[in-house]
Coordinates of C-alpha atoms and ligand atoms in Angstrom, one line a residue:
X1 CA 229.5 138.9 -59.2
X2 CA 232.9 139.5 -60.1
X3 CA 232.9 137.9 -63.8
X4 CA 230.6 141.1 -65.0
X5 CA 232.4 143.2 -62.7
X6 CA 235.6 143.0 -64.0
X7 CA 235.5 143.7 -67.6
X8 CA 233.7 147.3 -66.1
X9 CA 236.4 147.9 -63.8
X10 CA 239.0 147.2 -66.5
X11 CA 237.1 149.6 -68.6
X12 CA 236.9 152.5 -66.4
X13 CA 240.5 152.8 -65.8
X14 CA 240.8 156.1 -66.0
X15 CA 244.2 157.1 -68.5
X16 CA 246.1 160.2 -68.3
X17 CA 249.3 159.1 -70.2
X18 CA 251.4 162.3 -70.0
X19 CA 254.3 160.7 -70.8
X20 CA 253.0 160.4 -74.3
X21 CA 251.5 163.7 -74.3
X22 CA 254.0 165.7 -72.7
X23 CA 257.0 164.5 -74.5
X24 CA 258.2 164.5 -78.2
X25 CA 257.6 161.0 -79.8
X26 CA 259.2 159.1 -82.5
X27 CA 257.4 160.2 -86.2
X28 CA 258.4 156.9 -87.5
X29 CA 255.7 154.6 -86.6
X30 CA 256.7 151.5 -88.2
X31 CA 257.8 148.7 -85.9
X32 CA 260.7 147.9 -87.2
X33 CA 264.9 148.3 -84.9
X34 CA 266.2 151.5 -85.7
X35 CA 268.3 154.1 -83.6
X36 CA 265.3 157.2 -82.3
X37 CA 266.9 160.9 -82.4
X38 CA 265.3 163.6 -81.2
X39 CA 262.8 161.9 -79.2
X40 CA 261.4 159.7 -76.0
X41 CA 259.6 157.1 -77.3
X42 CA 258.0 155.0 -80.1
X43 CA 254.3 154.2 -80.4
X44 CA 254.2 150.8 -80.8
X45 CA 251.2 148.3 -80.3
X46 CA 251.9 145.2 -78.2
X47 CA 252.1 141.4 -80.8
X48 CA 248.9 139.1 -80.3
X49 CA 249.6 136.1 -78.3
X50 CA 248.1 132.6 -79.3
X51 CA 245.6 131.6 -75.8
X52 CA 246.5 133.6 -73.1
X53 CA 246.3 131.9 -69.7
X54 CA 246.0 134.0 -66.5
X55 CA 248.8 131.7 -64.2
X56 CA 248.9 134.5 -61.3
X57 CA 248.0 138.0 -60.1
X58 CA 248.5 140.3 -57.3
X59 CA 246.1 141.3 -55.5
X60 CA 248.1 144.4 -53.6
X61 CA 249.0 145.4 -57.0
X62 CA 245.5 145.6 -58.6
X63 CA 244.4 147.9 -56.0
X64 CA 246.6 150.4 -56.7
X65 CA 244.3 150.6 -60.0
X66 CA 241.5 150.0 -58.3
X67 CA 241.0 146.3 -59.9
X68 CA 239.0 144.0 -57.5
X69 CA 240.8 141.9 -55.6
X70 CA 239.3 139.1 -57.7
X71 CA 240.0 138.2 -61.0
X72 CA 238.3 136.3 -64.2
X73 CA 241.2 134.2 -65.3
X74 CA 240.3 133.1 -69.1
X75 CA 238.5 136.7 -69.5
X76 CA 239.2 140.1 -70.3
X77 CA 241.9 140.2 -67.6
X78 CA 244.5 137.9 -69.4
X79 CA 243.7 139.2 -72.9
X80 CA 244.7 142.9 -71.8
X81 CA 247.8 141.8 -70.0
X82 CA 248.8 139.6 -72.2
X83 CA 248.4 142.2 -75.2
X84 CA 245.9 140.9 -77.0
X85 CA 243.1 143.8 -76.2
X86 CA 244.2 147.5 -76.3
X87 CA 241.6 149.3 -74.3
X88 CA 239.9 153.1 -74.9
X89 CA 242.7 155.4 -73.3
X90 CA 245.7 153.2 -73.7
X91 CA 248.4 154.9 -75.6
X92 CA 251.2 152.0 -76.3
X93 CA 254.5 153.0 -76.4
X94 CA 258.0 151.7 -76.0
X95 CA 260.5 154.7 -74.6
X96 CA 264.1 155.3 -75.7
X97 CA 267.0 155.0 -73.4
X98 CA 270.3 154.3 -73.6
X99 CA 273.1 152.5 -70.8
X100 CA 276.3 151.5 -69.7
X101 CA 276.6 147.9 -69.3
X102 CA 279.3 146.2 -67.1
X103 CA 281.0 150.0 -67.2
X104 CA 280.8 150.2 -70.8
X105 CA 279.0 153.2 -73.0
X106 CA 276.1 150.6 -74.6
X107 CA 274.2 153.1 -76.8
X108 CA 270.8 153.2 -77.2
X109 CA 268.9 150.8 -76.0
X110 CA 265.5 151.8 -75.0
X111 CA 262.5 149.2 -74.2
X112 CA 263.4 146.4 -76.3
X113 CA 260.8 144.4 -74.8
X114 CA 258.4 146.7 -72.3
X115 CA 255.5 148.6 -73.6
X116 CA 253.6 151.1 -71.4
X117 CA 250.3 150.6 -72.2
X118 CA 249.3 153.9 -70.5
X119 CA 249.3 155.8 -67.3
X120 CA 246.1 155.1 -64.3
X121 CA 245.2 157.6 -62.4
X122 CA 243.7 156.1 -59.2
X123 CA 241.1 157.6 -57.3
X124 CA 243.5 158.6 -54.3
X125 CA 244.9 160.8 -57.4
X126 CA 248.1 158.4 -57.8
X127 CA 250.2 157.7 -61.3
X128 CA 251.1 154.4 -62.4
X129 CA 252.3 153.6 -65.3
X130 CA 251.0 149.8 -66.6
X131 CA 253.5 148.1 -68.2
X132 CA 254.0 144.8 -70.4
X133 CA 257.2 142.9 -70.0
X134 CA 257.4 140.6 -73.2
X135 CA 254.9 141.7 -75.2
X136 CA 256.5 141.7 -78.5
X137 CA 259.6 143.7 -80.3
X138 CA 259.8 147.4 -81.0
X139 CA 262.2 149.6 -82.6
X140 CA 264.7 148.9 -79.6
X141 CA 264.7 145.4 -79.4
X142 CA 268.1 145.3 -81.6
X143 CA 269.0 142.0 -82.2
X144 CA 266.4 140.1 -79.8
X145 CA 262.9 139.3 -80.3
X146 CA 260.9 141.4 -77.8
X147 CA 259.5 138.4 -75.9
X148 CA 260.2 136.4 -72.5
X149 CA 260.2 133.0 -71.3
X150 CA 258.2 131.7 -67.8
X151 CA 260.7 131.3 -65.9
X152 CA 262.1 134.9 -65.8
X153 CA 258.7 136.2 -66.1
X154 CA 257.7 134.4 -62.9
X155 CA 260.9 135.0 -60.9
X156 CA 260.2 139.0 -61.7
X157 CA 256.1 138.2 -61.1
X158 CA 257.1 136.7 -57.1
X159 CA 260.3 138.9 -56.3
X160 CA 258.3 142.4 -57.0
X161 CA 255.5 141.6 -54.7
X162 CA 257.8 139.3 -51.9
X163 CA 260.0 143.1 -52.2
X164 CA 256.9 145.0 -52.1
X165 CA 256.2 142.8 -48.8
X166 CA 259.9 143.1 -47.3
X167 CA 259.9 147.1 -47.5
X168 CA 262.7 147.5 -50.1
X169 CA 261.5 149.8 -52.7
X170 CA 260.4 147.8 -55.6
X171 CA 258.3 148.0 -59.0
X172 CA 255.5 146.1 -58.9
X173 CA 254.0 142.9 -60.8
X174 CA 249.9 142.8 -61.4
X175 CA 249.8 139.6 -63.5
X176 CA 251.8 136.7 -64.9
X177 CA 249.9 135.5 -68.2
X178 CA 251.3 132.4 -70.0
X179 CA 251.0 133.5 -73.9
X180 CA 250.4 130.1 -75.1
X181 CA 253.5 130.3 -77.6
X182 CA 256.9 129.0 -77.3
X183 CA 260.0 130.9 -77.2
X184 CA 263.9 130.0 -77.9
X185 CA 266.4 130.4 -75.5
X186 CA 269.9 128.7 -75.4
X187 CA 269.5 129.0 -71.5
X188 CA 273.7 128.5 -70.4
X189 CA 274.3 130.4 -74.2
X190 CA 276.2 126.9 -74.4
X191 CA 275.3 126.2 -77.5
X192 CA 271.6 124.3 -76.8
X193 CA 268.5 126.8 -78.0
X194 CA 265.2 125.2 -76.9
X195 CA 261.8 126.0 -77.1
X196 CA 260.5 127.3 -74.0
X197 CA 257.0 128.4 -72.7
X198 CA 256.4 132.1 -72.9
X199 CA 254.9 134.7 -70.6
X200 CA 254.0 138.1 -70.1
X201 CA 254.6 140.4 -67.1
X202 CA 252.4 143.4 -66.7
X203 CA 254.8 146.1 -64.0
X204 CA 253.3 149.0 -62.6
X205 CA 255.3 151.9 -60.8
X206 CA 254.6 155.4 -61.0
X207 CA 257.0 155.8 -63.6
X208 CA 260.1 153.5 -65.1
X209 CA 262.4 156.4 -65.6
X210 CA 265.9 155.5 -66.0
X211 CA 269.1 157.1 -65.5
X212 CA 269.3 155.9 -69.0
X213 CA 266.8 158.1 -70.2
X214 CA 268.9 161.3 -69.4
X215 CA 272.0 159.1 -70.7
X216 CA 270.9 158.6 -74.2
X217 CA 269.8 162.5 -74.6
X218 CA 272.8 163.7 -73.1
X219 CA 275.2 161.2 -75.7
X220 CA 273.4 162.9 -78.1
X221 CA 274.0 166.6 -77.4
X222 CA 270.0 167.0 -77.6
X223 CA 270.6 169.3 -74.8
X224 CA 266.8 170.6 -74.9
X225 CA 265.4 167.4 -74.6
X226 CA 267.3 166.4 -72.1
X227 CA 266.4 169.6 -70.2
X228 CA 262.5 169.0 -70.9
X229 CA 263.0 165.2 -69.9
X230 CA 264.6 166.3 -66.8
X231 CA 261.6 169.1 -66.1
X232 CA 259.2 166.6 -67.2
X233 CA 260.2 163.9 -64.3
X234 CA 260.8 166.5 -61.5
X235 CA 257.0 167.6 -62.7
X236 CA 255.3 163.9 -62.4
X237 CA 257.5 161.9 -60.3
X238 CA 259.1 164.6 -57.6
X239 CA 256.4 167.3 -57.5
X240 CA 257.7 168.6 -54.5
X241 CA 261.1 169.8 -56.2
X242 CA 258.9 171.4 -58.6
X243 CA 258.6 175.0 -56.7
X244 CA 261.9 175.9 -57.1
X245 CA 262.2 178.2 -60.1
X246 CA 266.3 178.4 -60.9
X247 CA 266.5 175.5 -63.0
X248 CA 270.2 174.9 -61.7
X249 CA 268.8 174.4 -58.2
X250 CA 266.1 172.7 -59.3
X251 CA 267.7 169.8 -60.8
X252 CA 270.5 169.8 -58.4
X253 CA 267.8 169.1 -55.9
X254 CA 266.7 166.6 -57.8
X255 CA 269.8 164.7 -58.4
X256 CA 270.6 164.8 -55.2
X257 CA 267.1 163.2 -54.1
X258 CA 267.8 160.5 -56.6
X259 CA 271.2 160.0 -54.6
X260 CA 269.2 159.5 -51.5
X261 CA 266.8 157.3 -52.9
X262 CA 269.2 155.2 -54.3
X263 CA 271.5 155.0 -51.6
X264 CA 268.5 154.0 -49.0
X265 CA 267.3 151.3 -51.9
X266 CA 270.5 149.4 -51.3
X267 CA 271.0 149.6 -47.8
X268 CA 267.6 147.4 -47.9
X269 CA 269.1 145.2 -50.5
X270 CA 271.8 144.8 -48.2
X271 CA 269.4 144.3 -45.4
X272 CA 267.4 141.7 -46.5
X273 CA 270.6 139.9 -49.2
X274 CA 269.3 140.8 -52.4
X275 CA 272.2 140.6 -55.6
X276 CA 270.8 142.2 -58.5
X277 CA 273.0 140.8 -61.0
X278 CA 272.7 143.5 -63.4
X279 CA 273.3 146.9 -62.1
X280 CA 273.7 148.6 -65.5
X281 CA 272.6 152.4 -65.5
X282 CA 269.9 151.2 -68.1
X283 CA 268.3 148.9 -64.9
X284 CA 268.7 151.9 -62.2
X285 CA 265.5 154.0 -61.7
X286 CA 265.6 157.5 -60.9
X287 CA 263.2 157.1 -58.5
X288 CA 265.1 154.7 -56.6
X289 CA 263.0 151.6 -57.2
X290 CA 264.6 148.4 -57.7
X291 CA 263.9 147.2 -61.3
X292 CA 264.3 145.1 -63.8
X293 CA 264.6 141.7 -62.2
X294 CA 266.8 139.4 -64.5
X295 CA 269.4 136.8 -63.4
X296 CA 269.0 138.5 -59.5
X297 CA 269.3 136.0 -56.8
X298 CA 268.7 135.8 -52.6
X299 CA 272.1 135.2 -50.7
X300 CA 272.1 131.9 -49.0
X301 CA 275.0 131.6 -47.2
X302 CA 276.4 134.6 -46.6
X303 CA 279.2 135.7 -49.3
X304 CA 279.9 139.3 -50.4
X305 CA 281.7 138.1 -53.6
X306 CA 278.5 136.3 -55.0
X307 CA 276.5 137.0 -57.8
X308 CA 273.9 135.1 -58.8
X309 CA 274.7 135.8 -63.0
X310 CA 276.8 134.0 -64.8
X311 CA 277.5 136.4 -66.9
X312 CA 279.2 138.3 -64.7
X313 CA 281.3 135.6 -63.3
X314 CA 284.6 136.4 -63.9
X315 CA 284.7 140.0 -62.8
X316 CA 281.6 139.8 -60.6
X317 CA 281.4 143.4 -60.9
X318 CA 277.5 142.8 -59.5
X319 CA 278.5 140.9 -56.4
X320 CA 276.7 141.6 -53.0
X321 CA 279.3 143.7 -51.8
X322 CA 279.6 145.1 -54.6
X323 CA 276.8 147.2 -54.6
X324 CA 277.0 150.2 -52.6
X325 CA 279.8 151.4 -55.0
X326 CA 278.3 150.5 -58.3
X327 CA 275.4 152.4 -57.5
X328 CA 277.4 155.0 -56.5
X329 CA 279.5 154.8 -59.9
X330 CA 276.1 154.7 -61.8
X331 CA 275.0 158.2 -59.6
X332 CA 278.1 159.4 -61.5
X333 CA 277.5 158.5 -64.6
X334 CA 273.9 160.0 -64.4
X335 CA 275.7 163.1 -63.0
X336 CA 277.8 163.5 -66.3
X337 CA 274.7 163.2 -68.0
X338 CA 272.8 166.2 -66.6
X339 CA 275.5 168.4 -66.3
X340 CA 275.3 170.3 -69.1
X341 CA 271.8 171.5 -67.6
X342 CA 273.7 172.3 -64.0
X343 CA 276.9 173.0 -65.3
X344 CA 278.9 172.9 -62.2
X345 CA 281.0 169.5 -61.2
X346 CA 282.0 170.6 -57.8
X347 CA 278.2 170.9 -56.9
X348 CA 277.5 166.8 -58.6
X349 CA 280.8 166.4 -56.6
X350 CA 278.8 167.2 -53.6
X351 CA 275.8 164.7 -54.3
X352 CA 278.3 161.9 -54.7
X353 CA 279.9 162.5 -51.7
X354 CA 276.7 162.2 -50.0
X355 CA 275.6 159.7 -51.3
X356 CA 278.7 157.5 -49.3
X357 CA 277.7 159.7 -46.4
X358 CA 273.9 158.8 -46.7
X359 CA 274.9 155.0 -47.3
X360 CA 277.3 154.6 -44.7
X361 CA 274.7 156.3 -42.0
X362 CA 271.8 154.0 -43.5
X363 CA 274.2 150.8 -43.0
X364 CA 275.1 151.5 -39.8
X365 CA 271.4 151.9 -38.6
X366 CA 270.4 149.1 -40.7
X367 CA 273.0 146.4 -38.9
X368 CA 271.8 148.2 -35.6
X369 CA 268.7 147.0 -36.4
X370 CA 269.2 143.6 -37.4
X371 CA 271.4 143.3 -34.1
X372 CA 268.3 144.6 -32.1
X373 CA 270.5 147.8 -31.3
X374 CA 268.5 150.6 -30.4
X375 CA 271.2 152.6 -32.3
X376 CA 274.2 152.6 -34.3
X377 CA 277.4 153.4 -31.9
X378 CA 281.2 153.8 -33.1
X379 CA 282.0 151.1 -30.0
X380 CA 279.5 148.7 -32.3
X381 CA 281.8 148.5 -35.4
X382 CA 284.4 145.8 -33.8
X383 CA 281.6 143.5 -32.7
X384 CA 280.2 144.3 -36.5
X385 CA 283.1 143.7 -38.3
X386 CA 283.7 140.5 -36.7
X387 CA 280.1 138.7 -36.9
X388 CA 280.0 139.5 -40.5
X389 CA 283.8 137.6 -41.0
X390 CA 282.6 135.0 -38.9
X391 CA 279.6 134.6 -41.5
X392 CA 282.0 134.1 -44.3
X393 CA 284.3 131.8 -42.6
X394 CA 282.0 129.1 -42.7
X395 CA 279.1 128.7 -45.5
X396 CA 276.4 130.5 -43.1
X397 CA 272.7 131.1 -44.1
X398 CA 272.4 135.0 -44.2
X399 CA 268.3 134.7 -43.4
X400 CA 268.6 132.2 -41.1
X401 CA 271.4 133.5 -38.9
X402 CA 269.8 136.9 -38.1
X403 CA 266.3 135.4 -37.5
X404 CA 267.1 133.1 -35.2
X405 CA 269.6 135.7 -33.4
X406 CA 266.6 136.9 -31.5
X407 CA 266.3 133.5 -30.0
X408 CA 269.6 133.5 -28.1
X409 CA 269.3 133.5 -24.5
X410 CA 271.4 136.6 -23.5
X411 CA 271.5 135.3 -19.8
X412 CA 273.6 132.2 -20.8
X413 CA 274.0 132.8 -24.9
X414 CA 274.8 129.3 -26.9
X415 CA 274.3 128.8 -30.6
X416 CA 272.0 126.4 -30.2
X417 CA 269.1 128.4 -31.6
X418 CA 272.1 129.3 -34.9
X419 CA 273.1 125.8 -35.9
X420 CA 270.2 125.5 -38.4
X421 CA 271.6 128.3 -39.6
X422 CA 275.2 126.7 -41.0
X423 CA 274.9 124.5 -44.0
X424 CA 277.2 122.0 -42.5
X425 CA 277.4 122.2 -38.7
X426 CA 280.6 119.8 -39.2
X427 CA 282.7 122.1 -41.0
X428 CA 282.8 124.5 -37.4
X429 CA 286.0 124.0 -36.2
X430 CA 286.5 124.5 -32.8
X431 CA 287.9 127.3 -33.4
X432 CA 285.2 128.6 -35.4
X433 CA 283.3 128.0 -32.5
X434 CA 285.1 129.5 -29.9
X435 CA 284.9 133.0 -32.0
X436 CA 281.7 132.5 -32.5
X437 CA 281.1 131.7 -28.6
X438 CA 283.2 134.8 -27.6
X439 CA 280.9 137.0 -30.0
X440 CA 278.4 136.2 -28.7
X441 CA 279.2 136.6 -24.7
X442 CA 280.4 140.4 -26.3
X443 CA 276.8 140.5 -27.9
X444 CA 274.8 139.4 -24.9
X445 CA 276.8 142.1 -22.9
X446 CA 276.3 144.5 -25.5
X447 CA 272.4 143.9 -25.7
X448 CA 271.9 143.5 -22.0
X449 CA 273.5 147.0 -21.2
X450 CA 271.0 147.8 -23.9
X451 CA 268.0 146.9 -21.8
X452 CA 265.1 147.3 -24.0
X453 CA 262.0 145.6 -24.1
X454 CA 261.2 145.7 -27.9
X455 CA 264.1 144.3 -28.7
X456 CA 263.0 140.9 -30.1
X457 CA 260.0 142.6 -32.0
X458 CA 262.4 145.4 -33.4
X459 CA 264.7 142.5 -34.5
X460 CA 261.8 140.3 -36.3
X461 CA 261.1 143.3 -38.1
X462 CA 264.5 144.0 -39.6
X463 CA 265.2 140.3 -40.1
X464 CA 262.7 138.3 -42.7
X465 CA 261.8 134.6 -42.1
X466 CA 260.8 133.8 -45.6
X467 CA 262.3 135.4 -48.6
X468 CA 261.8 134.2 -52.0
X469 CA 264.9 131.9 -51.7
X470 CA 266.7 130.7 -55.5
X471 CA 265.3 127.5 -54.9
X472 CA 261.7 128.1 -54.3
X473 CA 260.7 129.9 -57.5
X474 CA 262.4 127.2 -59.4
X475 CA 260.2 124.9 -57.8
X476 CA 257.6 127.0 -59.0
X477 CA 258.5 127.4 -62.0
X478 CA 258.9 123.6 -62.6
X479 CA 255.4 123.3 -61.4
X480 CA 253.7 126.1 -63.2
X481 CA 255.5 124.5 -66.5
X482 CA 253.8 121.0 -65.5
X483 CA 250.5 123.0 -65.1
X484 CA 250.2 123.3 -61.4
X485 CA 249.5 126.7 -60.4
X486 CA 249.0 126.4 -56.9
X487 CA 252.8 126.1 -55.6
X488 CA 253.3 129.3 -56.8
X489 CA 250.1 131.0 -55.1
X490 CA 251.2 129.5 -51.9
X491 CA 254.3 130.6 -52.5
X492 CA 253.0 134.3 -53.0
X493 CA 250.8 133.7 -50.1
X494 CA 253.6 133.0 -47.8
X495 CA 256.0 135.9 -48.8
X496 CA 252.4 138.4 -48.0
X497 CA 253.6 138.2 -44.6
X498 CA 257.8 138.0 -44.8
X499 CA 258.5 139.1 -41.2
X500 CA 255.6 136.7 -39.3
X501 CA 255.8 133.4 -38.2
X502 CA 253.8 130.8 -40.0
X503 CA 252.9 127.7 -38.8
X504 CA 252.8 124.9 -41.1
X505 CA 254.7 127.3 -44.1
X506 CA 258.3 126.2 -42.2
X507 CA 259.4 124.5 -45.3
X508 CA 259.2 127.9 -47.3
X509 CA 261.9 129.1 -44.6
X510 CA 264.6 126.3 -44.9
X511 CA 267.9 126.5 -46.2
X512 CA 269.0 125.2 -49.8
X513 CA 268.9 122.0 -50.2
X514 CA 271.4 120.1 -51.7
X515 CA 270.0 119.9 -55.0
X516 CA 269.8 123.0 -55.7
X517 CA 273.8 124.0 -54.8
X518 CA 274.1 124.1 -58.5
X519 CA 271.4 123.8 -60.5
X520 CA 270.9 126.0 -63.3
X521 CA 268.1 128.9 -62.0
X522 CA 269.0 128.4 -58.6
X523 CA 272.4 129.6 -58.1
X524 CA 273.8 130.3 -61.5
X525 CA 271.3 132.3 -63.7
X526 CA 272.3 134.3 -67.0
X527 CA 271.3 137.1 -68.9
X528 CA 268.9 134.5 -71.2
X529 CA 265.3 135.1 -70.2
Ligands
AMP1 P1 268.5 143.8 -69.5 O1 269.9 143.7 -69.3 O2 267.7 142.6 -69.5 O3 267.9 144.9 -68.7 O4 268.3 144.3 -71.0 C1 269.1 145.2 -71.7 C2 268.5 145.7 -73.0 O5 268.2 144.6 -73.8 C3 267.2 146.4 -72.8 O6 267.1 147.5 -73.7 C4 266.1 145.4 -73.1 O7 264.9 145.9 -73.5 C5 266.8 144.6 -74.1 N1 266.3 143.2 -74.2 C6 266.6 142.2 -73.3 N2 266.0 141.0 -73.7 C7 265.3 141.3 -74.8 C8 264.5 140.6 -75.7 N3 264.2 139.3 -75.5 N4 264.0 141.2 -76.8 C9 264.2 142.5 -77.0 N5 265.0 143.2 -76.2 C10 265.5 142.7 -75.1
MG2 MG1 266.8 146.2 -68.4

């Protein structure tokens, strides 16, 4: 049924690419690097691919374009989302943005290696914009060649959806397509290029607005753009801040609802030990989705100074802890951006300070939750304070700790149900353990005067069992490049249900192994991809 079906459903997606239509494009329609004045994007049609090879898709995601849940893998499918077949209503473009990168003024860069094949309109009457990730260079791929490799493509294919799964706002991933050509990357830049399998991502989200987007108009004094951009997003992407009619206010609003949205993105990246890696402006959307997964990585044992990207390690200005601030640094730099459409600093002032204020209320609630508090009190931020220095004080699995928290008997509490949680049980000194021992008592007191029957259920819900850990992508990965698909779709079956118990999936729950302390993909990732 489904193999005539599909190439009718893929048809009838119904385009309204107002991005394109709305805003001024690029005249220059050659495909060739150049810097873009004046304009938001280039039109630019995605590069053939040899045999495209449907490796995985997402279900969830194809329903948000009405796609059946099943999918013809050597059929139309992979040749549209691999680029090889531009369908009636697509509009290919690549948009122009520019970024600070590790705190420094970057320029333009712009989608260097994304097209937006167009904009659905579902028949609930949502946007999303469908999106290729490695499809071939445009004008903004500068030095690079506009493609990717499998391995980053599947890490961003299974870390969208698992995200999507957790409840941390996320972009999302329809389809991984291998391309059937190779690409070169000097994975460690150490000097050793190799030829590498590539892939194709396609992203949805309603849109992939970046603070970058308002960055590069505003470096360029094209103050009228950057007004129309501005009016142009609050129209598609925040209709309901589109009533108000003083511009000022209007936008203000805005910001400040970008503020929020980023603030409450990272208080779930904090929840659930997500690092980033590369929290440039250019990778921060307005709309307060996390994007652009590169070198990102899952805490393991619990660390505020990691980051996963190698490229960062000597500053690790993306580091777990991190976080909270640099987005808060990149709200500013967004702020300078507009302000010659609000023109007042103490009102972005404002924003900024919120946004601590927002974060610091979303924490506390968050921890509260993850501690099976039914709130957040002052009293809590001793007991707080010292379970998260007793997590660093002893490598300490982040996902494994809080899960199995909710298995502690609070009539006679012993860390039984937490030793699988410690990477090596011998290096708890007895000291160790007596701190831990007496935080716990202080817990169990703390929960029991508490009293409330949901707690364990509140808990599970805050606390994942299965995240998509360093380790288990690069065993899929090494799998899908052998040609075995199906550790990766059990994989993506597993992370459907992060927060449920599943019996016989225990082995997606378990710690790092030792093999994979520091293997290349697994702990340490860079920038190549
Ligand atoms: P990232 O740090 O990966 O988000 O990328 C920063 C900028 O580099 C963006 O403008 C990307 O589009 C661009 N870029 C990254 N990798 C490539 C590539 N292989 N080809 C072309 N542009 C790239
Ligand atoms: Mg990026």
């Amino acid at each position: 049924m489904f193999a005539e079906s599909m190439p009718t459903e893929l048809r009838r997606l119904n385009f309204d690419n107002r991005f394109a239509m709305e805003l001024p494009g690029d005249a220059e329609t050659g495909n060739f690097r150049r810097q873009v004045g004046a304009a938001c994007y280039s039109r630019v049609a995605p590069t053939p691919v040899s045999t495209p090879k449907l490796v995985a898709w997402s279900p969830e995601a194809a329903a948000l374009l009405d796609l059946p849940a099943e999918v013809d893998g050597s059929g139309l499918f992979a040749e549209v989302f691999a680029g090889n077949r531009v369908l009636d209503g697509m509009d290919p473009i690549a948009t122009c943005y520019g970024g600070h990168q590790f705190g420094n003024w970057a320029g333009q860069l712009g989608d260097g290696r994304a097209i937006n094949l167009g904009e659905v309109l579902n028949r609930r009457g949502e946007r999303w914009t469908v999106q290729l990730k490695g499809a071939g260079p445009t004008p903004y791929s500068r030095m690079a060649d506009g493609l990717a490799v499998l391995r980053s493509s599947l890490r961003e294919f299974v870390c969208s959806e698992a995200m999507f799964h957790l409840g941390v706002p996320t972009t999302r991933a329809l389809s991984l397509v291998l391309t059937g050509d190779e690409v070169v990357r000097d994975i460690l830049y150490d000097g050793h290029p190799a030829p590498e399998p590539g892939a194709v991502v396609c992203r949805i989200a309603p849109s992939f607005t970046r603070f970058g987007h308002f960055e590069i108009l505003a470096s360029r004094r094209e103050t009228d753009l950057l007004r129309r951009l501005v009016d142009f997003t609050i129209e598609t992407d925040f209709p309901e801040l589109a009533d108000e009619g003083d511009p000022k206010k209007r936008t203000l609003a805005w910001f400040r609802e970008v503020s929020d949205r980023t603030a409450d993105m990272i208080v779930h990246w904090m929840r659930v030990g997500f690092v980033h890696g590369v929290m440039n402006t250019d990778n921060m959307s307005v709309l307060g989705l996390t994007i652009d997964y590169g070198p990102y990585g899952w805490l393991e044992g619990y660390d505020p100074t990691w980051t996963p990207n190698t490229t960062d390690a000597s500053t690790r200005r993306y580091r777990f802890g991190a976080q909270p601030a640099v987005a808060q640094w990149n709200l500013m730099q967004l702020a300078r951006a507009i302000y010659p459409v609000i023109e007042d600093a103490d009102l972005l002032n404002e924003v900024l300070n919120g946004f601590a204020a927002r974060y610091t209320e979303g924490s506390g609630a968050m921890v509260a939750a993850k501690l099976g508090f039914r709130e957040y009190l002052p009293s809590d931020e001793q007991l707080s304070t010292e379970l998260f220095e007793l997590l660093g004080a002893v490598e300490t699995d982040m996902t494994l700790f809080f899960r199995n928290l909710a298995s502690v008997d609070l009539e006679r509490p012993t860390m039984d149900p937490l030793m699988d949680a410690y990477y090596e049980p011998a290096a708890l000194s007895p000291a160790l353990r007596e701190r831990t021992m007496a935080w716990l008592t202080t817990y169990a007191q703390r929960l029991g005067a508490d009293g409330w029957p949901e707690r364990v259920a509140a808990m599970n819900a805050a606390n994942p069992r299965f995240v998509p850990r360093n380790y288990l992508a690069q065993i899929a990965i090494d799998d899908v490049e052998r040609g075995e698909f199906s550790t990766l779709h059990e994989l993506m079956d597993v992370l459907r249900n992060p927060y449920d118990e599943q019996p016989g999936k225990e082995r997606f729950a378990e710690k790092r192994p030792e093999w994979a302390r520091n293997r290349a993909g697994c702990s340490m990732l860079s920038c190549s991809s």
